[in-house]
Amino acid sequence: MPSPRHTSWDPETEPQLTLRQRLDRTARHLLPTIFAILAIIVFSAPLGLPGAAELLPAIVLSTVFFWSVWRPSGMPALNVFVLGLFMDLVGFTPLGVSAFILLLVHGTASYARFGLMRLNFLVVWCVVGLVGAGAAALQWTLACVFRLHALDPAPAFFEALLCIGIYPLLSATCSWFLRVLDEKDAA
């Protein structure tokens, strides 16, 4: 009868993670979502930040796009949906509009992920600009449908320009976070 202390080694068995390691891994996977939630809270709060209401959709859309391309496990569809609903609740927009638009952005970025990862930054930035412009146009169209008359398209155009303008800074910040997370994964 074999001794229970001397069990045979099975290469298929993975080592069990400690509670601290599991919490660390969960926190690293939730970091992009937490960043977006904090951005929604800060830019929706009455802090007197100039242009905060206009910057909010561009920051959240760019964050969802970046993480959906470079680390989809950090921005799953459920988190994107919750971000959209939270954005609608805080911004007093019709419930589900931001969630729908963010899910479309997430789906587009996830679908084109492997192609975008091979391209240089300028091409990806152009794609983000096109996606941001499409999202702004869709949001403007839905707002016109909800109000039953045509609204001024200037705010949608401005939102698209803000999305294009904010992406390089946000991409640099998120790339730094991604490098830190990858170093932590390698350790």
Tab-separated table of C-alpha atoms in Angstrom:
chain	number	residue	atom	x	y	z
A	1	MET	CA	0.000	0.000	0.000
A	2	PRO	CA	1.523	3.368	-1.040
A	3	SER	CA	2.267	5.918	1.617
A	4	PRO	CA	0.031	9.059	1.560
A	5	ARG	CA	3.102	11.221	2.032
A	6	HIS	CA	4.731	9.982	-1.150
A	7	THR	CA	2.200	10.747	-3.827
A	8	SER	CA	3.231	10.520	-7.433
A	9	TRP	CA	3.919	13.735	-9.291
A	10	ASP	CA	1.298	14.637	-11.879
A	11	PRO	CA	2.477	17.210	-14.463
A	12	GLU	CA	-1.145	18.100	-15.283
A	13	THR	CA	-1.784	19.386	-11.764
A	14	GLU	CA	-1.414	23.130	-11.333
A	15	PRO	CA	-0.279	24.571	-8.016
A	16	GLN	CA	-2.991	26.084	-5.878
A	17	LEU	CA	-2.888	29.861	-5.507
A	18	THR	CA	-3.004	31.419	-2.089
A	19	LEU	CA	-5.762	33.841	-1.134
A	20	ARG	CA	-3.371	36.773	-1.510
A	21	GLN	CA	-2.379	35.642	-5.022
A	22	ARG	CA	-6.018	35.225	-6.052
A	23	LEU	CA	-6.929	38.674	-4.681
A	24	ASP	CA	-3.937	40.198	-6.465
A	25	ARG	CA	-4.904	38.573	-9.757
A	26	THR	CA	-8.522	39.718	-9.374
A	27	ALA	CA	-7.439	43.272	-8.570
A	28	ARG	CA	-5.163	43.362	-11.631
A	29	HIS	CA	-8.009	42.162	-13.855
A	30	LEU	CA	-10.391	44.762	-12.411
A	31	LEU	CA	-7.943	47.681	-12.668
A	32	PRO	CA	-9.221	48.967	-16.062
A	33	THR	CA	-12.827	48.813	-14.896
A	34	ILE	CA	-11.979	50.535	-11.612
A	35	PHE	CA	-10.126	53.245	-13.551
A	36	ALA	CA	-13.197	53.832	-15.742
A	37	ILE	CA	-15.537	53.887	-12.731
A	38	LEU	CA	-13.312	56.429	-10.983
A	39	ALA	CA	-13.256	58.546	-14.152
A	40	ILE	CA	-17.063	58.438	-14.291
A	41	ILE	CA	-17.329	59.467	-10.640
A	42	VAL	CA	-14.746	62.269	-10.851
A	43	PHE	CA	-15.997	63.740	-14.136
A	44	SER	CA	-19.655	63.521	-13.070
A	45	ALA	CA	-19.146	65.075	-9.643
A	46	PRO	CA	-19.743	68.820	-9.273
A	47	LEU	CA	-16.066	69.612	-8.725
A	48	GLY	CA	-15.968	72.562	-11.095
A	49	LEU	CA	-13.606	70.875	-13.547
A	50	PRO	CA	-13.889	72.698	-16.889
A	51	GLY	CA	-15.215	70.471	-19.658
A	52	ALA	CA	-15.724	67.473	-17.390
A	53	ALA	CA	-19.097	66.509	-18.846
A	54	GLU	CA	-17.718	66.628	-22.383
A	55	LEU	CA	-14.583	64.637	-21.534
A	56	LEU	CA	-16.371	61.799	-19.758
A	57	PRO	CA	-17.702	59.877	-22.803
A	58	ALA	CA	-14.389	60.263	-24.637
A	59	ILE	CA	-12.367	58.946	-21.685
A	60	VAL	CA	-14.633	55.968	-21.054
A	61	LEU	CA	-14.889	55.087	-24.754
A	62	SER	CA	-11.116	55.312	-25.228
A	63	THR	CA	-10.517	53.236	-22.096
A	64	VAL	CA	-12.906	50.528	-23.255
A	65	PHE	CA	-11.309	50.493	-26.710
A	66	PHE	CA	-7.727	50.321	-25.405
A	67	TRP	CA	-8.309	47.530	-22.903
A	68	SER	CA	-10.547	45.565	-25.282
A	69	VAL	CA	-7.654	45.455	-27.742
A	70	TRP	CA	-4.628	45.028	-25.493
A	71	ARG	CA	-5.983	43.118	-22.463
A	72	PRO	CA	-9.540	41.834	-23.054
A	73	SER	CA	-9.513	39.949	-19.756
A	74	GLY	CA	-9.312	43.342	-18.039
A	75	MET	CA	-12.382	44.672	-19.851
A	76	PRO	CA	-14.924	41.844	-20.361
A	77	ALA	CA	-18.326	42.559	-21.889
A	78	LEU	CA	-20.123	42.365	-18.539
A	79	ASN	CA	-17.883	45.080	-17.093
A	80	VAL	CA	-18.446	47.224	-20.194
A	81	PHE	CA	-22.205	46.812	-19.802
A	82	VAL	CA	-22.066	47.802	-16.121
A	83	LEU	CA	-19.887	50.818	-16.990
A	84	GLY	CA	-22.430	51.923	-19.581
A	85	LEU	CA	-25.341	51.572	-17.175
A	86	PHE	CA	-23.429	53.435	-14.473
A	87	MET	CA	-22.599	56.192	-16.946
A	88	ASP	CA	-26.282	56.456	-17.907
A	89	LEU	CA	-27.402	56.607	-14.278
A	90	VAL	CA	-24.871	59.251	-13.317
A	91	GLY	CA	-25.347	61.306	-16.485
A	92	PHE	CA	-29.157	61.181	-16.497
A	93	THR	CA	-29.276	59.818	-20.049
A	94	PRO	CA	-31.796	57.193	-21.186
A	95	LEU	CA	-30.887	53.911	-19.531
A	96	GLY	CA	-29.010	51.590	-21.851
A	97	VAL	CA	-27.814	54.059	-24.482
A	98	SER	CA	-24.239	54.316	-23.202
A	99	ALA	CA	-24.181	50.591	-22.432
A	100	PHE	CA	-25.252	49.814	-26.010
A	101	ILE	CA	-22.656	52.156	-27.518
A	102	LEU	CA	-19.850	50.920	-25.258
A	103	LEU	CA	-20.724	47.301	-26.041
A	104	LEU	CA	-20.521	48.108	-29.762
A	105	VAL	CA	-17.111	49.720	-29.217
A	106	HIS	CA	-15.995	46.718	-27.164
A	107	GLY	CA	-17.219	44.291	-29.818
A	108	THR	CA	-15.513	46.224	-32.606
A	109	ALA	CA	-12.231	46.419	-30.719
A	110	SER	CA	-12.369	42.757	-29.718
A	111	TYR	CA	-13.154	41.680	-33.274
A	112	ALA	CA	-10.309	43.717	-34.779
A	113	ARG	CA	-7.950	43.009	-31.910
A	114	PHE	CA	-5.384	40.813	-33.634
A	115	GLY	CA	-5.237	43.048	-36.685
A	116	LEU	CA	-4.873	46.211	-34.587
A	117	MET	CA	-2.116	44.748	-32.428
A	118	ARG	CA	0.123	44.463	-35.508
A	119	LEU	CA	-0.339	48.067	-36.624
A	120	ASN	CA	1.580	51.144	-35.548
A	121	PHE	CA	0.099	53.700	-33.188
A	122	LEU	CA	-0.965	56.232	-35.833
A	123	VAL	CA	-3.120	53.696	-37.653
A	124	VAL	CA	-4.697	52.521	-34.386
A	125	TRP	CA	-5.327	56.159	-33.488
A	126	CYS	CA	-7.129	56.640	-36.815
A	127	VAL	CA	-9.246	53.567	-36.098
A	128	VAL	CA	-10.083	54.948	-32.647
A	129	GLY	CA	-11.065	58.200	-34.335
A	130	LEU	CA	-13.398	56.373	-36.703
A	131	VAL	CA	-14.913	54.329	-33.884
A	132	GLY	CA	-15.297	57.459	-31.734
A	133	ALA	CA	-16.933	59.341	-34.597
A	134	GLY	CA	-19.285	56.416	-35.227
A	135	ALA	CA	-20.161	56.215	-31.537
A	136	ALA	CA	-20.821	59.964	-31.372
A	137	ALA	CA	-22.978	59.798	-34.510
A	138	LEU	CA	-24.935	56.859	-33.096
A	139	GLN	CA	-25.446	58.661	-29.792
A	140	TRP	CA	-26.629	61.778	-31.652
A	141	THR	CA	-29.004	59.669	-33.770
A	142	LEU	CA	-30.462	57.953	-30.718
A	143	ALA	CA	-30.879	61.317	-28.969
A	144	CYS	CA	-32.747	62.634	-32.028
A	145	VAL	CA	-34.998	59.557	-32.048
A	146	PHE	CA	-35.746	59.920	-28.329
A	147	ARG	CA	-36.572	63.630	-28.695
A	148	LEU	CA	-38.477	63.112	-31.967
A	149	HIS	CA	-36.709	65.984	-33.713
A	150	ALA	CA	-33.262	66.734	-35.120
A	151	LEU	CA	-30.769	68.144	-32.650
A	152	ASP	CA	-27.695	70.230	-33.367
A	153	PRO	CA	-24.887	67.825	-34.435
A	154	ALA	CA	-22.115	70.125	-33.107
A	155	PRO	CA	-21.922	68.452	-29.653
A	156	ALA	CA	-21.575	65.021	-31.294
A	157	PHE	CA	-18.831	66.357	-33.552
A	158	PHE	CA	-17.067	67.883	-30.530
A	159	GLU	CA	-17.344	64.587	-28.632
A	160	ALA	CA	-15.745	62.751	-31.555
A	161	LEU	CA	-12.895	65.284	-31.645
A	162	LEU	CA	-12.367	64.898	-27.898
A	163	CYS	CA	-12.201	61.116	-28.309
A	164	ILE	CA	-9.543	61.535	-30.986
A	165	GLY	CA	-7.628	64.070	-28.919
A	166	ILE	CA	-7.677	62.225	-25.602
A	167	TYR	CA	-6.626	58.809	-26.956
A	168	PRO	CA	-2.829	59.404	-27.154
A	169	LEU	CA	-2.600	60.525	-23.526
A	170	LEU	CA	-4.926	57.794	-22.338
A	171	SER	CA	-3.080	55.206	-24.434
A	172	ALA	CA	0.256	56.215	-22.901
A	173	THR	CA	-1.190	55.990	-19.388
A	174	CYS	CA	-2.879	52.651	-20.011
A	175	SER	CA	0.256	51.285	-21.716
A	176	TRP	CA	2.231	52.098	-18.588
A	177	PHE	CA	-0.363	50.262	-16.476
A	178	LEU	CA	-0.245	47.344	-18.925
A	179	ARG	CA	3.543	47.117	-18.633
A	180	VAL	CA	3.316	47.155	-14.837
A	181	LEU	CA	0.667	44.416	-14.919
A	182	ASP	CA	2.697	42.317	-17.361
A	183	GLU	CA	5.810	42.628	-15.187
A	184	LYS	CA	3.739	41.513	-12.211
A	185	ASP	CA	2.395	38.541	-14.208
A	186	ALA	CA	5.926	37.530	-15.218
A	187	ALA	CA	7.187	37.678	-11.629
